[in-house]
Coordinates of N, CA, C and O and ligand atoms in Angstrom, one line a residue:
M10 N 0.9 -1.2 0.0 CA 0.0 0.0 0.0 C 0.9 1.2 0.0 O 1.8 1.4 0.8
R11 N 0.6 2.1 -1.0 CA 1.4 3.3 -1.1 C 0.8 4.5 -0.3 O -0.4 4.8 -0.6
K12 N 1.5 5.0 0.7 CA 0.9 5.9 1.6 C 1.4 7.3 1.3 O 2.6 7.6 1.2
V13 N 0.5 8.3 1.3 CA 0.7 9.7 1.1 C 0.4 10.5 2.3 O -0.5 10.2 3.1
I14 N 1.2 11.6 2.5 CA 1.0 12.4 3.7 C 1.0 13.9 3.2 O 1.7 14.3 2.3
T15 N 0.2 14.7 3.9 CA 0.2 16.1 3.6 C -0.2 16.9 4.9 O -0.7 16.2 5.8
Y16 N 0.1 18.1 5.0 CA -0.1 18.9 6.2 C -0.9 20.2 5.9 O -0.8 20.7 4.8
G17 N -1.6 20.7 6.9 CA -2.2 22.0 6.7 C -3.2 22.4 7.8 O -3.5 21.6 8.7
T18 N -3.7 23.6 7.7 CA -4.7 24.1 8.6 C -6.1 23.8 8.1 O -7.0 23.5 8.9
Y19 N -6.4 23.8 6.8 CA -7.6 23.4 6.2 C -8.8 24.1 6.9 O -9.8 23.5 7.3
D20 N -8.7 25.4 7.1 CA -9.8 26.2 7.6 C -10.7 26.7 6.5 O -10.3 27.1 5.4
L21 N -12.0 26.8 6.8 CA -13.0 27.3 5.8 C -12.7 26.6 4.5 O -12.4 27.2 3.5
L22 N -13.0 25.3 4.5 CA -12.6 24.4 3.3 C -13.1 25.0 2.0 O -14.2 25.5 1.9
H23 N -12.2 24.9 1.0 CA -12.6 25.5 -0.3 C -11.9 24.6 -1.4 O -11.2 23.6 -1.1
V24 N -12.2 24.9 -2.7 CA -11.8 24.1 -3.8 C -10.3 23.9 -3.9 O -9.8 22.9 -4.4
G25 N -9.5 24.9 -3.4 CA -8.1 24.8 -3.4 C -7.6 23.6 -2.5 O -6.8 22.8 -2.9
H26 N -8.3 23.5 -1.4 CA -8.0 22.4 -0.5 C -8.4 21.0 -1.1 O -7.6 20.1 -1.1
I27 N -9.6 21.0 -1.7 CA -10.1 19.8 -2.3 C -9.2 19.4 -3.5 O -8.9 18.2 -3.7
N28 N -8.8 20.3 -4.3 CA -7.9 20.0 -5.5 C -6.6 19.4 -5.0 O -6.1 18.5 -5.6
L29 N -6.1 19.9 -3.9 CA -4.8 19.4 -3.3 C -5.0 18.0 -2.8 O -4.3 17.1 -3.2
L30 N -6.1 17.8 -2.1 CA -6.3 16.5 -1.5 C -6.6 15.4 -2.5 O -6.2 14.3 -2.5
R31 N -7.4 15.8 -3.6 CA -7.7 14.9 -4.7 C -6.4 14.4 -5.4 O -6.1 13.2 -5.6
R32 N -5.5 15.4 -5.7 CA -4.3 15.1 -6.4 C -3.3 14.3 -5.5 O -2.6 13.4 -6.0
A33 N -3.3 14.6 -4.2 CA -2.4 13.9 -3.3 C -2.9 12.5 -3.2 O -2.0 11.5 -3.3
K34 N -4.1 12.2 -3.1 CA -4.6 10.8 -3.0 C -4.3 10.1 -4.2 O -4.0 8.9 -4.2
A35 N -4.4 10.7 -5.4 CA -4.1 10.1 -6.7 C -2.7 9.6 -6.8 O -2.4 8.7 -7.6
L36 N -1.8 10.0 -5.9 CA -0.4 9.6 -5.9 C -0.2 8.3 -5.1 O 0.9 7.8 -5.1
G37 N -1.3 7.8 -4.5 CA -1.1 6.5 -3.7 C -2.4 5.9 -3.4 O -3.4 6.1 -4.2
D38 N -2.4 5.1 -2.3 CA -3.7 4.3 -2.0 C -4.3 4.8 -0.7 O -5.4 4.5 -0.3
Y39 N -3.5 5.6 0.1 CA -3.9 6.0 1.4 C -3.4 7.4 1.7 O -2.2 7.7 1.4
L40 N -4.3 8.3 2.1 CA -3.9 9.7 2.4 C -4.0 10.0 3.8 O -5.2 10.0 4.4
L41 N -2.9 10.4 4.5 CA -2.9 10.8 5.9 C -2.7 12.3 5.9 O -1.8 12.9 5.3
V42 N -3.7 13.0 6.5 CA -3.6 14.5 6.6 C -3.2 14.8 8.0 O -3.8 14.3 9.0
V43 N -2.1 15.6 8.2 CA -1.7 16.0 9.5 C -2.1 17.4 9.7 O -1.7 18.4 9.0
L44 N -3.1 17.6 10.5 CA -3.9 18.8 10.7 C -3.4 19.7 11.8 O -3.2 19.3 12.9
S45 N -3.1 21.0 11.5 CA -2.5 21.9 12.5 C -3.5 22.1 13.6 O -4.7 22.4 13.4
T46 N -3.0 21.9 14.8 CA -3.8 22.2 16.0 C -4.0 23.7 16.1 O -3.3 24.5 15.5
D47 N -5.0 24.1 17.0 CA -5.2 25.5 17.2 C -3.9 26.2 17.8 O -3.6 27.3 17.4
E48 N -3.3 25.4 18.6 CA -2.0 26.0 19.2 C -0.9 26.1 18.2 O -0.2 27.1 18.2
F49 N -0.8 25.2 17.3 CA 0.2 25.3 16.2 C -0.1 26.4 15.2 O 0.7 27.1 14.7
N50 N -1.4 26.6 15.0 CA -1.8 27.7 14.1 C -1.3 29.0 14.7 O -0.9 29.9 13.9
A51 N -1.3 29.1 16.0 CA -0.8 30.4 16.6 C 0.7 30.5 16.3 O 1.1 31.6 16.0
V52 N 1.4 29.4 16.3 CA 2.8 29.5 15.9 C 3.0 29.9 14.5 O 3.9 30.6 14.1
K53 N 2.0 29.5 13.6 CA 2.0 29.9 12.2 C 1.4 31.2 12.0 O 1.2 31.7 10.9
H54 N 1.1 31.9 13.1 CA 0.4 33.2 13.0 C -0.9 33.2 12.3 O -1.2 34.1 11.5
K55 N -1.6 32.1 12.5 CA -2.9 31.9 11.9 C -4.0 31.7 13.0 O -3.6 31.1 14.0
T56 N -5.2 32.2 12.8 CA -6.3 31.9 13.7 C -7.4 31.3 12.9 O -8.0 32.0 12.0
A57 N -7.6 30.0 13.1 CA -8.6 29.3 12.3 C -10.0 29.7 12.8 O -10.2 29.9 14.0
Y58 N -10.9 29.8 11.8 CA -12.3 30.1 12.2 C -12.9 28.8 12.9 O -13.6 29.0 14.0
H59 N -12.7 27.7 12.3 CA -13.2 26.4 12.9 C -12.1 25.8 13.9 O -10.9 25.9 13.6
S60 N -12.7 25.2 14.9 CA -11.8 24.5 15.9 C -11.1 23.3 15.2 O -11.5 22.8 14.2
Y61 N -10.0 22.9 15.9 CA -9.3 21.7 15.4 C -10.3 20.5 15.2 O -10.3 19.8 14.2
E62 N -11.2 20.3 16.3 CA -12.1 19.2 16.2 C -13.0 19.3 15.0 O -13.3 18.3 14.3
D63 N -13.5 20.5 14.7 CA -14.4 20.6 13.6 C -13.7 20.5 12.3 O -14.2 19.9 11.3
R64 N -12.5 21.1 12.2 CA -11.7 20.9 10.9 C -11.3 19.5 10.7 O -11.4 19.0 9.6
K65 N -11.1 18.7 11.8 CA -10.8 17.3 11.7 C -12.0 16.5 11.2 O -12.0 15.7 10.2
L66 N -13.2 16.8 11.8 CA -14.4 16.1 11.4 C -14.8 16.4 9.9 O -15.2 15.5 9.1
I67 N -14.6 17.6 9.5 CA -14.8 18.0 8.1 C -13.9 17.3 7.1 O -14.3 16.7 6.1
L68 N -12.6 17.3 7.5 CA -11.6 16.5 6.6 C -12.0 15.1 6.5 O -11.8 14.5 5.4
E69 N -12.3 14.5 7.6 CA -12.6 13.0 7.7 C -13.8 12.7 6.8 O -14.0 11.5 6.4
A70 N -14.6 13.7 6.4 CA -15.8 13.4 5.6 C -15.5 13.5 4.1 O -16.4 13.2 3.3
I71 N -14.2 13.8 3.8 CA -13.8 13.9 2.4 C -13.4 12.6 1.9 O -12.6 11.9 2.5
R72 N -13.9 12.2 0.7 CA -13.6 10.9 0.1 C -12.1 10.6 -0.1 O -11.7 9.4 0.0
Y73 N -11.3 11.6 -0.3 CA -9.9 11.4 -0.6 C -9.1 11.2 0.7 O -7.9 10.7 0.6
V74 N -9.6 11.5 1.9 CA -8.9 11.5 3.1 C -9.2 10.2 3.9 O -10.3 9.8 4.1
D75 N -8.1 9.5 4.2 CA -8.2 8.2 5.0 C -8.0 8.4 6.5 O -8.6 7.6 7.3
E76 N -7.2 9.3 6.8 CA -6.9 9.5 8.3 C -6.4 10.9 8.5 O -5.8 11.5 7.7
V77 N -6.8 11.4 9.7 CA -6.4 12.8 10.1 C -5.7 12.7 11.5 O -6.3 12.1 12.4
I78 N -4.5 13.2 11.6 CA -3.8 13.3 12.9 C -3.3 14.7 13.2 O -3.3 15.5 12.2
P79 N -3.0 15.1 14.4 CA -2.7 16.4 14.7 C -1.2 16.8 14.4 O -0.3 16.0 14.5
E80 N -1.1 18.1 13.9 CA 0.2 18.7 13.7 C 0.5 19.6 14.8 O -0.2 20.7 15.0
Y81 N 1.5 19.3 15.7 CA 1.7 20.1 16.9 C 2.9 21.1 16.7 O 2.9 22.1 17.4
N82 N 3.8 20.8 15.7 CA 5.0 21.6 15.6 C 5.6 21.4 14.2 O 5.2 20.6 13.5
W83 N 6.7 22.2 14.0 CA 7.4 22.1 12.7 C 8.3 20.9 12.6 O 8.7 20.4 11.6
E84 N 8.6 20.3 13.8 CA 9.7 19.3 13.9 C 9.2 17.9 13.7 O 10.0 17.0 13.7
Q85 N 7.9 17.7 13.6 CA 7.4 16.3 13.6 C 7.4 15.5 12.3 O 7.0 14.4 12.3
K86 N 7.8 16.2 11.2 CA 7.6 15.6 9.9 C 8.4 14.3 9.6 O 7.8 13.3 9.2
I87 N 9.7 14.3 10.0 CA 10.5 13.1 9.8 C 9.9 11.9 10.6 O 9.6 10.9 10.0
S88 N 9.5 12.2 11.9 CA 9.0 11.0 12.6 C 7.6 10.6 12.1 O 7.2 9.4 12.0
D89 N 6.8 11.6 11.6 CA 5.5 11.3 11.0 C 5.7 10.3 9.8 O 5.0 9.3 9.6
V90 N 6.7 10.7 9.0 CA 6.9 9.9 7.7 C 7.4 8.5 8.1 O 6.9 7.5 7.5
V91 N 8.4 8.5 9.0 CA 8.9 7.2 9.4 C 7.9 6.3 10.1 O 7.7 5.2 9.8
N92 N 7.3 6.9 11.1 CA 6.4 6.1 12.0 C 5.1 5.6 11.2 O 4.5 4.6 11.6
N93 N 4.7 6.3 10.2 CA 3.5 6.0 9.4 C 3.9 5.3 8.1 O 3.0 5.1 7.2
Q94 N 5.2 4.9 7.9 CA 5.7 4.2 6.7 C 5.2 5.0 5.4 O 4.6 4.4 4.5
I95 N 5.4 6.3 5.4 CA 4.9 7.1 4.3 C 5.9 7.0 3.1 O 7.1 7.0 3.2
D96 N 5.2 6.9 1.9 CA 6.0 6.8 0.6 C 6.1 8.2 -0.1 O 7.1 8.4 -0.8
V97 N 5.1 9.0 0.1 CA 5.1 10.3 -0.7 C 4.6 11.4 0.3 O 3.6 11.3 0.9
F98 N 5.4 12.5 0.3 CA 5.0 13.7 1.0 C 4.6 14.7 0.0 O 5.3 15.0 -1.0
V99 N 3.4 15.3 0.2 CA 2.8 16.3 -0.8 C 2.5 17.6 -0.1 O 1.9 17.6 1.0
M100 N 2.8 18.7 -0.8 CA 2.3 20.0 -0.3 C 2.1 20.9 -1.6 O 2.6 20.6 -2.6
G101 N 1.3 21.9 -1.4 CA 1.2 22.9 -2.5 C 2.5 23.6 -2.7 O 3.3 23.7 -1.8
D102 N 2.7 24.1 -3.9 CA 4.0 24.7 -4.3 C 4.3 26.0 -3.7 O 5.4 26.6 -4.0
D103 N 3.4 26.6 -2.9 CA 3.8 27.7 -2.1 C 4.9 27.3 -1.1 O 5.6 28.2 -0.6
W104 N 5.0 26.0 -0.9 CA 6.0 25.5 0.0 C 7.2 24.9 -0.8 O 8.1 24.2 -0.2
E105 N 7.3 25.1 -2.1 CA 8.3 24.6 -2.9 C 9.7 24.6 -2.2 O 10.1 25.7 -1.8
G106 N 10.3 23.5 -2.1 CA 11.7 23.4 -1.6 C 11.8 23.4 -0.1 O 12.9 23.1 0.5
Q107 N 10.8 23.8 0.6 CA 10.9 23.9 2.1 C 11.0 22.6 2.8 O 11.5 22.6 4.0
F108 N 10.6 21.5 2.2 CA 10.6 20.3 2.9 C 11.5 19.2 2.2 O 11.3 18.0 2.3
D109 N 12.4 19.7 1.4 CA 13.3 18.8 0.6 C 14.1 17.9 1.5 O 14.6 16.8 1.1
F110 N 14.3 18.3 2.8 CA 15.0 17.4 3.7 C 14.3 16.0 3.9 O 15.0 15.1 4.3
L111 N 13.1 16.0 3.5 CA 12.3 14.7 3.7 C 12.7 13.7 2.5 O 12.3 12.5 2.6
K112 N 13.4 14.2 1.5 CA 13.8 13.3 0.4 C 14.6 12.1 0.8 O 14.6 11.1 0.1
E113 N 15.2 12.2 2.0 CA 16.0 11.0 2.5 C 15.0 9.9 2.9 O 15.4 8.8 3.0
Y114 N 13.8 10.3 3.2 CA 12.8 9.4 3.8 C 11.7 8.9 2.9 O 11.1 7.9 3.1
C115 N 11.4 9.8 1.9 CA 10.2 9.5 1.0 C 10.3 10.4 -0.2 O 11.1 11.3 -0.2
E116 N 9.4 10.2 -1.1 CA 9.3 11.1 -2.3 C 8.7 12.4 -1.8 O 7.9 12.4 -0.8
V117 N 9.1 13.5 -2.4 CA 8.6 14.9 -2.0 C 8.0 15.5 -3.3 O 8.7 15.7 -4.3
V118 N 6.7 15.8 -3.2 CA 6.0 16.4 -4.4 C 5.3 17.7 -4.0 O 4.6 17.8 -3.0
Y119 N 5.6 18.7 -4.8 CA 4.9 20.0 -4.6 C 4.0 20.2 -5.8 O 4.4 20.2 -6.9
L120 N 2.7 20.4 -5.4 CA 1.7 20.5 -6.5 C 1.3 22.0 -6.7 O 1.2 22.7 -5.7
P121 N 1.0 22.4 -7.9 CA 0.5 23.8 -8.2 C -0.7 24.1 -7.3 O -1.6 23.4 -7.2
R122 N -0.6 25.3 -6.7 CA -1.7 25.8 -5.9 C -2.9 26.1 -6.9 O -2.7 26.4 -8.1
T123 N -4.1 26.1 -6.3 CA -5.3 26.5 -7.1 C -5.4 28.1 -7.0 O -5.4 28.6 -5.9
E124 N -5.3 28.7 -8.2 CA -5.3 30.2 -8.2 C -6.6 30.8 -7.8 O -7.7 30.2 -8.0
G125 N -6.6 32.0 -7.2 CA -7.8 32.8 -7.0 C -8.6 32.4 -5.8 O -9.7 33.0 -5.6
I126 N -8.1 31.5 -5.0 CA -8.9 31.1 -3.8 C -8.0 30.9 -2.6 O -6.9 30.4 -2.8
S127 N -8.4 31.4 -1.4 CA -7.6 31.1 -0.2 C -8.6 31.4 1.0 O -9.6 32.1 0.8
T128 N -8.2 30.9 2.1 CA -9.0 31.2 3.3 C -9.0 32.6 3.6 O -10.0 33.2 4.0
T129 N -7.9 33.3 3.4 CA -7.7 34.7 3.7 C -8.7 35.5 2.7 O -9.3 36.4 3.1
K130 N -8.7 35.1 1.4 CA -9.6 35.8 0.5 C -11.0 35.7 0.9 O -11.8 36.6 0.9
I131 N -11.4 34.5 1.3 CA -12.8 34.2 1.8 C -13.1 35.2 2.9 O -14.1 35.9 2.9
K132 N -12.2 35.2 3.9 CA -12.4 36.1 5.1 C -12.6 37.6 4.7 O -13.5 38.3 5.1
N133 N -11.6 38.0 3.8 CA -11.7 39.4 3.4 C -12.9 39.7 2.5 O -13.6 40.8 2.8
D134 N -13.3 38.8 1.6 CA -14.5 39.1 0.8 C -15.7 39.2 1.7 O -16.5 40.1 1.5
L135 N -15.8 38.3 2.6 CA -17.0 38.3 3.5 C -17.1 39.5 4.3 O -18.1 40.1 4.5
H136 N -15.9 40.0 4.7 CA -15.9 41.2 5.5 C -16.4 42.4 4.7 O -17.0 43.3 5.2
L137 N -16.1 42.4 3.4 CA -16.5 43.4 2.5 C -17.9 43.2 1.8 O -18.3 43.9 1.0
G138 N -18.5 42.1 2.3 CA -19.8 41.8 1.7 C -19.8 41.4 0.2 O -20.8 41.5 -0.5
K139 N -18.6 40.8 -0.2 CA -18.4 40.4 -1.6 C -18.6 38.9 -1.7 O -18.3 38.2 -0.8
T140 N -19.0 38.5 -2.9 CA -19.0 37.1 -3.2 C -17.6 36.7 -3.9 O -16.9 37.7 -4.2
E141 N -17.3 35.5 -4.1 CA -16.0 35.0 -4.6 C -15.7 35.7 -5.9 O -14.5 36.1 -6.1
H142 N -16.7 35.9 -6.8 CA -16.3 36.3 -8.1 C -16.7 37.8 -8.4 O -16.6 38.3 -9.5
E143 N -17.0 38.5 -7.4 CA -17.3 40.0 -7.6 C -16.0 40.8 -7.7 O -15.0 40.4 -7.1
Ligands
LIG220 N1 -3.6 25.1 -1.1 C1 -3.7 25.0 -2.5 N2 -4.4 26.0 -3.2 C2 -4.9 27.0 -2.5 C3 -4.9 27.1 -1.1 C4 -4.2 26.1 -0.4 O1 -3.2 24.1 -3.2 N3 -5.6 28.0 -3.2 C5 -2.9 24.0 -0.5 C6 -1.7 24.5 0.3 O2 -0.6 24.6 -0.6 C7 -1.5 23.3 1.3 C8 -2.9 22.9 1.6 O3 -3.8 23.4 0.5 O4 -0.8 22.3 0.7 C9 -3.5 23.4 2.9 O5 -3.4 24.8 2.9 P1 -3.3 25.5 4.4 O6 -4.4 25.0 5.2 O7 -3.1 27.0 4.1 O8 -1.9 24.9 4.9 P2 -0.7 25.7 5.5 O9 -1.1 26.7 6.5 O10 0.2 26.1 4.4 O11 0.0 24.5 6.3 O12 3.6 22.1 8.2 C10 3.0 22.6 7.0 C11 1.9 23.6 7.3 O13 1.0 23.1 8.3 C12 1.2 23.9 6.1

């Protein structure tokens, strides 16, 4: 079984997230998503709208996702990859090159981001009373 891993906050789920998860799953048979806890989001200078528990429940409902575990810190990736017998690490290419140290342990794939959508854009548009395409 070819196992894929990816990381993220996955707040206010949108097509950019779904496009990433679909392509990540297509690289193997099993997709493990390591989901940033609320505490780690603070380290990333992010404040998620949904709690960790709700973001986890939402991700677990996605057909491409097989398992969701917590991301507590920047340092856990090597042990995550080794302990879960991961074959492929996947992230959007906004992270291009940032995780190449994992190439010792697994394949590393950066996928093109989906243009024109982000959690930040959603928050800003809603604040301005705008829809996505206005
Ligand atoms: N993404 C994408 N296209 C978008 C928005 C996001 O492909 N328009 C991808 C990101 O590249 C990432 C994933 O969706 O691979 C999740 O995005 P975030 O929740 O913003 O994740 P991030 O905060 O970048 O977390 O240790 C790594 C960090 O936890 C990464």
